[in-house]
Short mmCIF file of C-alpha atoms in Angstrom, two decimals:
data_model
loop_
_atom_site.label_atom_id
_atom_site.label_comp_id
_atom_site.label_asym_id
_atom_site.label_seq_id
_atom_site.Cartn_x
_atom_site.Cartn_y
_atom_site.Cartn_z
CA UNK A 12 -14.12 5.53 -11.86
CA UNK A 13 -14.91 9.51 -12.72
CA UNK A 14 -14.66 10.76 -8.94
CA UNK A 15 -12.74 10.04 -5.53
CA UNK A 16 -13.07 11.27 -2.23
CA UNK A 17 -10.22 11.14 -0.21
CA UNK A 18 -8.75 12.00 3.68
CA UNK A 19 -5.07 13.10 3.20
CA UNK A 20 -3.93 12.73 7.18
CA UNK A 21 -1.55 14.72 9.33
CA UNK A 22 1.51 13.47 11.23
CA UNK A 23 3.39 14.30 13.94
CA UNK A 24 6.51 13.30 15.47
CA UNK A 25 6.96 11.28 18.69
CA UNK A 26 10.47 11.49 18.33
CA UNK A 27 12.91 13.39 15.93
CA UNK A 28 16.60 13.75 16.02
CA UNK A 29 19.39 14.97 12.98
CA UNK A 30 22.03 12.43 12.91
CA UNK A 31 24.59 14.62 10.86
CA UNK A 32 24.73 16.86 8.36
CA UNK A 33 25.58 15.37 5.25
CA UNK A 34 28.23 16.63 2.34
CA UNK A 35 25.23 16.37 0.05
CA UNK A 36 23.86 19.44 2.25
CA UNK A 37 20.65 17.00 3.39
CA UNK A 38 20.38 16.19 7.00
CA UNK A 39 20.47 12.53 8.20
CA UNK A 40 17.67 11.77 10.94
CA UNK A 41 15.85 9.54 12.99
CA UNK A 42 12.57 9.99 13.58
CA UNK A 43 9.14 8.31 14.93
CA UNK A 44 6.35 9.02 12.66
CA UNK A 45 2.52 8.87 13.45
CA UNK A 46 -0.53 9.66 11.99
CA UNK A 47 -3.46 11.65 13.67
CA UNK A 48 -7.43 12.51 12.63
CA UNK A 49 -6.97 15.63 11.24
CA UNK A 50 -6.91 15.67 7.81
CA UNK A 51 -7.23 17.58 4.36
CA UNK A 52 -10.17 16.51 2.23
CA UNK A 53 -9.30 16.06 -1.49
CA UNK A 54 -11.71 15.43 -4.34
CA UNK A 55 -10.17 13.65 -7.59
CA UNK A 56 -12.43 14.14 -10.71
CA UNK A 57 -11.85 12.74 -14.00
CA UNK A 58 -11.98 14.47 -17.26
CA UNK A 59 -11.85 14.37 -21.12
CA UNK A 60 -9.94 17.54 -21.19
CA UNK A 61 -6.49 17.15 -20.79
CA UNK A 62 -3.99 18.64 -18.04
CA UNK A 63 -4.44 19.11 -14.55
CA UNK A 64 -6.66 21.74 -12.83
CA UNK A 65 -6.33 22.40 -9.03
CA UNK A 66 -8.52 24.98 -7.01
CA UNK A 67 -8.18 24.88 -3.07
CA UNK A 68 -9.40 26.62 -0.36
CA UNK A 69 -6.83 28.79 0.72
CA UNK A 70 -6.11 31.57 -1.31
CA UNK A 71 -2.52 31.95 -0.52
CA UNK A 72 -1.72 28.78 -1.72
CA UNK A 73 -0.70 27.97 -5.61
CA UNK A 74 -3.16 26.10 -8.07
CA UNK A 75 -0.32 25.64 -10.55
CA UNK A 76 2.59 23.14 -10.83
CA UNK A 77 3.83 24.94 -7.48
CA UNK A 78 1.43 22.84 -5.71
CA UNK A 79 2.50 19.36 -4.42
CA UNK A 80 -0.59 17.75 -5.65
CA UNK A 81 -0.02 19.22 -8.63
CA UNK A 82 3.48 17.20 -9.21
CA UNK A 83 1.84 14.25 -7.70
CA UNK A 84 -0.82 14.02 -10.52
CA UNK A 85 1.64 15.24 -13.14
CA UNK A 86 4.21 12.40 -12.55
CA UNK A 87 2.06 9.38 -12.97
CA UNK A 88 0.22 11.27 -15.93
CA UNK A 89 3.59 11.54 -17.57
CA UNK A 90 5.03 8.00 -16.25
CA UNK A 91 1.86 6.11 -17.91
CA UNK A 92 1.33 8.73 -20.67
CA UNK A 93 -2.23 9.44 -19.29
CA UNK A 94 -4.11 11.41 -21.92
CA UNK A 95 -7.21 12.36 -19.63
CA UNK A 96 -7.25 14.87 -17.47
CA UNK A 97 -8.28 15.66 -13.97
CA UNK A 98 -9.39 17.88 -11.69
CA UNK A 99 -8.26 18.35 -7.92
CA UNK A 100 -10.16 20.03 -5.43
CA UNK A 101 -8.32 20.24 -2.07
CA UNK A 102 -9.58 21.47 1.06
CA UNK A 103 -6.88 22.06 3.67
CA UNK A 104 -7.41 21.77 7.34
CA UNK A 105 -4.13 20.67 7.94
CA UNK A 106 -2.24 23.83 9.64
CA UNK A 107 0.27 24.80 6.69
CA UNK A 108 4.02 24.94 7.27
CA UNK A 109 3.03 23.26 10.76
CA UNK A 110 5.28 20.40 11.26
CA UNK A 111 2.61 17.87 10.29
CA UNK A 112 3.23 17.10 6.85
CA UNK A 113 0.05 18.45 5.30
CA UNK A 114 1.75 19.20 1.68
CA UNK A 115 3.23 15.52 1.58
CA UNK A 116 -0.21 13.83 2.45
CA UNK A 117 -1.93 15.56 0.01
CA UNK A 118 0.38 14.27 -2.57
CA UNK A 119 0.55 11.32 -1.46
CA UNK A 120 -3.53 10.99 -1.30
CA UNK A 121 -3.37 12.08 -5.10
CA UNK A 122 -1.02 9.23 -6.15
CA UNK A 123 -2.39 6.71 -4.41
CA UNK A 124 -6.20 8.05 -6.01
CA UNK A 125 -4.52 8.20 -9.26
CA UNK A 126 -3.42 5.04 -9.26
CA UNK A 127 -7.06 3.56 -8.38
CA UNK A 128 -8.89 5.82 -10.76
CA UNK A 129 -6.62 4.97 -13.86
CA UNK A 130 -6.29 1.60 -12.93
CA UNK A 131 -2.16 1.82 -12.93
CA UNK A 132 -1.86 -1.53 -11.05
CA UNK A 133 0.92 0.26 -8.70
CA UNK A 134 1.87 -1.33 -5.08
CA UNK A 135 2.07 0.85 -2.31
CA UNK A 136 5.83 -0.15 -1.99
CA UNK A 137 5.65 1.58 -5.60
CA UNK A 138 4.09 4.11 -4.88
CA UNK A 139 6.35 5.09 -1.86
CA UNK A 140 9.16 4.59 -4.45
CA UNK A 141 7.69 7.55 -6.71
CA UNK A 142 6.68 9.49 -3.90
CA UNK A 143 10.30 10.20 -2.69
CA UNK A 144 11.22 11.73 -5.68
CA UNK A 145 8.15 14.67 -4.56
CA UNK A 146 9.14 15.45 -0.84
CA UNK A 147 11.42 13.16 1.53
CA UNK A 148 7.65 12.80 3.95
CA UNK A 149 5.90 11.37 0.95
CA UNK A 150 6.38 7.87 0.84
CA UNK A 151 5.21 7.99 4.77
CA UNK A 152 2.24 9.97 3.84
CA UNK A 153 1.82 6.66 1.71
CA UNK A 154 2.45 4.15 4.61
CA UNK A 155 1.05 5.62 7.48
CA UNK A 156 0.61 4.28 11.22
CA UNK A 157 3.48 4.12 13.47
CA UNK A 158 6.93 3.95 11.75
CA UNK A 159 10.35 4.65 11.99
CA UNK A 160 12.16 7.33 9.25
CA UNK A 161 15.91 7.26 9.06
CA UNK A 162 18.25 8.60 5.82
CA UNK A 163 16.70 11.60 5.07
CA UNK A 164 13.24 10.38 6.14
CA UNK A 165 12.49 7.78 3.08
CA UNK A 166 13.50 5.06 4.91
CA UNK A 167 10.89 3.57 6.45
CA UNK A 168 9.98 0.76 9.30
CA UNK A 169 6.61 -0.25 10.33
CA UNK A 170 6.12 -0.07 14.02
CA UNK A 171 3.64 -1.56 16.10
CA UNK A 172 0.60 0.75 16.71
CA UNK A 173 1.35 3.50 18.89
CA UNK A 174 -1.37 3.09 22.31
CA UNK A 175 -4.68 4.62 22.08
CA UNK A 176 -4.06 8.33 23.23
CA UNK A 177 -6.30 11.44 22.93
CA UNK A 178 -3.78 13.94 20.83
CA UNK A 179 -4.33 17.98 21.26
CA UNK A 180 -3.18 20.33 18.47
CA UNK A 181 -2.16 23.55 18.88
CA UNK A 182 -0.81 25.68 16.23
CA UNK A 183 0.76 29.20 16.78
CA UNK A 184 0.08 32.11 14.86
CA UNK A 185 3.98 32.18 13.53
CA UNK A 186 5.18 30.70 10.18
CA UNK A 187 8.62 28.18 10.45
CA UNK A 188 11.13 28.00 7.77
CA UNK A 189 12.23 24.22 7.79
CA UNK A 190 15.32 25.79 5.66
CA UNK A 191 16.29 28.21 8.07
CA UNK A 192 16.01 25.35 11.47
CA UNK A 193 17.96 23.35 9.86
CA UNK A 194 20.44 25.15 8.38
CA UNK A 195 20.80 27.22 12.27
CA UNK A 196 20.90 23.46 13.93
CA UNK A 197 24.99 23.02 13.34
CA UNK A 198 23.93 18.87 14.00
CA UNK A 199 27.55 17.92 14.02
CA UNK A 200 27.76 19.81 16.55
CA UNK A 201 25.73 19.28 19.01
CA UNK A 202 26.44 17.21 22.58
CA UNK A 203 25.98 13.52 23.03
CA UNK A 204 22.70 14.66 25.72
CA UNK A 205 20.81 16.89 23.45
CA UNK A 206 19.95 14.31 21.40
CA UNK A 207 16.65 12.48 21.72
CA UNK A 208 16.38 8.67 22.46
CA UNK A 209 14.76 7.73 19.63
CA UNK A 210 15.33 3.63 21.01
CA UNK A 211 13.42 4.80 24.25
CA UNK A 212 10.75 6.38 22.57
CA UNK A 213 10.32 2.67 20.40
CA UNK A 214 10.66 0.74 23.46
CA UNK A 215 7.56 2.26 25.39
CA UNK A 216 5.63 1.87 21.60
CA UNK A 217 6.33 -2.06 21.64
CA UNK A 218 5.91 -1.94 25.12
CA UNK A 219 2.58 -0.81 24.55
CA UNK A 220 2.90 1.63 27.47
CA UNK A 221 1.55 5.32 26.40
CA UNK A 222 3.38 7.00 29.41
CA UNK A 223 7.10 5.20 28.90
CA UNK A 224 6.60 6.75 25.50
CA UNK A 225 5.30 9.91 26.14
CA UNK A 226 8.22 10.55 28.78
CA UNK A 227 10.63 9.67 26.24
CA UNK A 228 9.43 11.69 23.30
CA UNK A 229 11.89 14.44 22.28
CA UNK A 230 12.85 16.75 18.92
CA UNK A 231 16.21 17.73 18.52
CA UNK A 232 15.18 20.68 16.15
CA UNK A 233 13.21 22.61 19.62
CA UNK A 234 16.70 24.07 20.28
CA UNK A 235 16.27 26.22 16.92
CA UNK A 236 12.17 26.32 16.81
CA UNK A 237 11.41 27.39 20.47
CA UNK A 238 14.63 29.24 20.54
CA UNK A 239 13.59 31.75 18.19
CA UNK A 240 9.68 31.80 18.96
CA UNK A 241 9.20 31.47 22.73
CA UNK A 242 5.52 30.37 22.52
CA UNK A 243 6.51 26.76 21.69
CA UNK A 244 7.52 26.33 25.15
CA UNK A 245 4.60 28.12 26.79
CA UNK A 246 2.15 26.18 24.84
CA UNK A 247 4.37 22.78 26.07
CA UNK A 248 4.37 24.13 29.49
CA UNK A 249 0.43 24.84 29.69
CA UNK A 250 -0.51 21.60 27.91
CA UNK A 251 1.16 19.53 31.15
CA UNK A 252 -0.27 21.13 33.64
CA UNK A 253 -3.26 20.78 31.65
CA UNK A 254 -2.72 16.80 32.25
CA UNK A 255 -0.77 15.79 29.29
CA UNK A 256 1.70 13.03 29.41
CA UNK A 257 4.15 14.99 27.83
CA UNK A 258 4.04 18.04 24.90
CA UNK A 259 6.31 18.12 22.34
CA UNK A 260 6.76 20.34 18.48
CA UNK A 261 6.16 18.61 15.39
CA UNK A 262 8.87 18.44 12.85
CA UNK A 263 10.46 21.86 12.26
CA UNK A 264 6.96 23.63 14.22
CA UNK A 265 5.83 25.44 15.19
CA UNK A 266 3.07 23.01 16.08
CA UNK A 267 2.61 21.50 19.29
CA UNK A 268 0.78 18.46 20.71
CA UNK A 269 0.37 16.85 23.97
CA UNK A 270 -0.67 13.21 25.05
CA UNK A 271 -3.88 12.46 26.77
CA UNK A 272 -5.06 9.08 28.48
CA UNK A 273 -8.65 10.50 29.50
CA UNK A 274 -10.86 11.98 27.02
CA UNK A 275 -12.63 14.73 29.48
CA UNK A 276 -8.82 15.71 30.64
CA UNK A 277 -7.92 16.08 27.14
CA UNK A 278 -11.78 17.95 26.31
CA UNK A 279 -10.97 20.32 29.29
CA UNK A 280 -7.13 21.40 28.06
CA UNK A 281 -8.79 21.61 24.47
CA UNK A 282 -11.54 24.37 25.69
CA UNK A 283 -9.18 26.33 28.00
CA UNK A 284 -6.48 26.37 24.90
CA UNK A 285 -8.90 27.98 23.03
CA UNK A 286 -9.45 30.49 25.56
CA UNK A 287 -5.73 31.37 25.54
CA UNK A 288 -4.18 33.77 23.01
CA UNK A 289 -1.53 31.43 22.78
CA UNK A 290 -2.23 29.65 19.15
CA UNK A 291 -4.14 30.72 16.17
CA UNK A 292 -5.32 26.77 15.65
CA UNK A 293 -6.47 24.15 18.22
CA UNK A 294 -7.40 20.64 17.30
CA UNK A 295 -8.88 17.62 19.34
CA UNK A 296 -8.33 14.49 18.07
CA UNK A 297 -6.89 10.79 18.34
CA UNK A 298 -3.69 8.98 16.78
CA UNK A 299 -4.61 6.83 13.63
CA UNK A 300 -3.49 3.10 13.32
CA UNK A 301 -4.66 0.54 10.89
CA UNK A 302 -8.16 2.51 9.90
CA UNK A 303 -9.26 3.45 13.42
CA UNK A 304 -8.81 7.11 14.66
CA UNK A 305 -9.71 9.02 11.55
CA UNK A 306 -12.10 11.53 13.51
CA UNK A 307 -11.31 15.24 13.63
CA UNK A 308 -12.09 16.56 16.88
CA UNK A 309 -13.04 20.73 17.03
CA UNK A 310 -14.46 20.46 20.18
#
């Protein structure tokens, strides 16, 4: 096997809540993770030469060891002493620093096509166990579907498959530290009712009921994110009266996404989005369980 295509997917959060603030200095959360359409496209290419090329689409973004896929490649070269080399062509689509784990998936799409095209023999539990060691959203990026993260996001619980929803994007023209919200969140700190309820938001997923779950999404880290950059909430704001469900940010943001149960309702808030001046990027397109809802929606 000389060349593999792959789709490394987006996630967002239906639910995301800081426990505390550990003495390590990482944060302990709870969070509901789920994967949507939108994806990166990466092409794995095998070579004689040895070492690890990367080119990408973007030109702000590094080709070097800086980039996750980058490490990805490089730890299972060095793990199983891989004398080939390969070359990684990544084209991002993804909204960067977003929220939606674009970096992660993108490493975790090279380990998992590293693994097939050098015939490595790892599981995906092993793979999820390497992947941690890259980004805390890697081993998810891995597992994908509807899950629950807790520790400091590795660990990981299969849920069952979120309901069929239509799931609009929107992506402001702002960049997020995920440092700098966390660090300004003071998590032991904060009141018994400003945290989510991560249990409700599992309950209406079990339930198989798309509006007890929409109604009982919530992220904990919107009292640093749409503090400092008001536009969260006015993209929130426009996407319900639009129709959705319910709008919420994704991870640290500054991405936001709403809920749809009709396609035309969610077709409708898509085109009027994109007549606002309220984000830079504005996606269309479904959740993603078990294969099914891999389509990227632009309109």
């Amino acid at each position: 096997m000389d060349k593999l295509r792959l789709k490394a997917l987006a996630k967002i959060n239906l639910g995301l809540d800081v426990l505390r603030r550990r003495e390590d200095g990482y944060h302990e959360v709870r969070m509901i993770m789920q994967t949507v359409g939108i994806y990166d496209q990466i092409e794995l290419v095998r070579q004689k030469e040895p070492g690890i090329r990367v080119k990408t689409n973007l030109f702000y973004l590094p080709e070097n060891e800086n980039n996750l896929v980058y490490k990805a490649a490089k730890l299972l070269m060095d793990e199983f002493s891989i004398e080939d080399g390969v070359f990684i062509d990544l084209n991002k689509y993804i909204p960067v620093a977003a929220g939606m784990a674009g970096g992660s998936s993108d490493a975790a799409s090279v380990l998992y096509g590293m693994n097939r095209m050098f015939q490595l023999g790892l599981s995906r539990r092993e793979l999820m166990e390497r992947g941690v060691s890259i980004g805390a959203d890697v081993p998810y990026c891995i597992l994908r579907g509807t899950a629950l993260a807790e520790g400091i996001g590795e660990k990981l619980t299969a849920l069952p498959p979120m309901p069929k929803c239509w799931v609009l994007v929107a992506k402001p023209g702002i960049s997020v530290s995920t440092k700098f919200v966390y660090e300004n969140l003071h998590a032991n700190e904060l009141r018994p009712e400003q945290h989510p309820d991560i249990d409700a938001v599992m309950e209406g997923i079990e339930a198989g009921n798309l509006r007890q779950t929409a109604q009982a999404m919530g992220n904990v880290l919107e009292l640093v994110t749409a503090r400092e950059h008001p536009v969260i909430e006015e993209i929130k704001a426009f996407m319900k009266k639009q129709g959705a469900l319910n709008a919420m940010m994704s991870g640290s943001g500054p991405t936001v996404f709403g809920l749809f149960e009709q396609k035309e309702t969610a077709r409708r808030a898509f085109h009027q989005l994109q007549r606002m001046n309220l984000a830079k990027q504005v996606y269309l397109t479904q959740i993603y369980n078990n294969g099914t809802g891999g389509k990227r929606y632009d309109g």
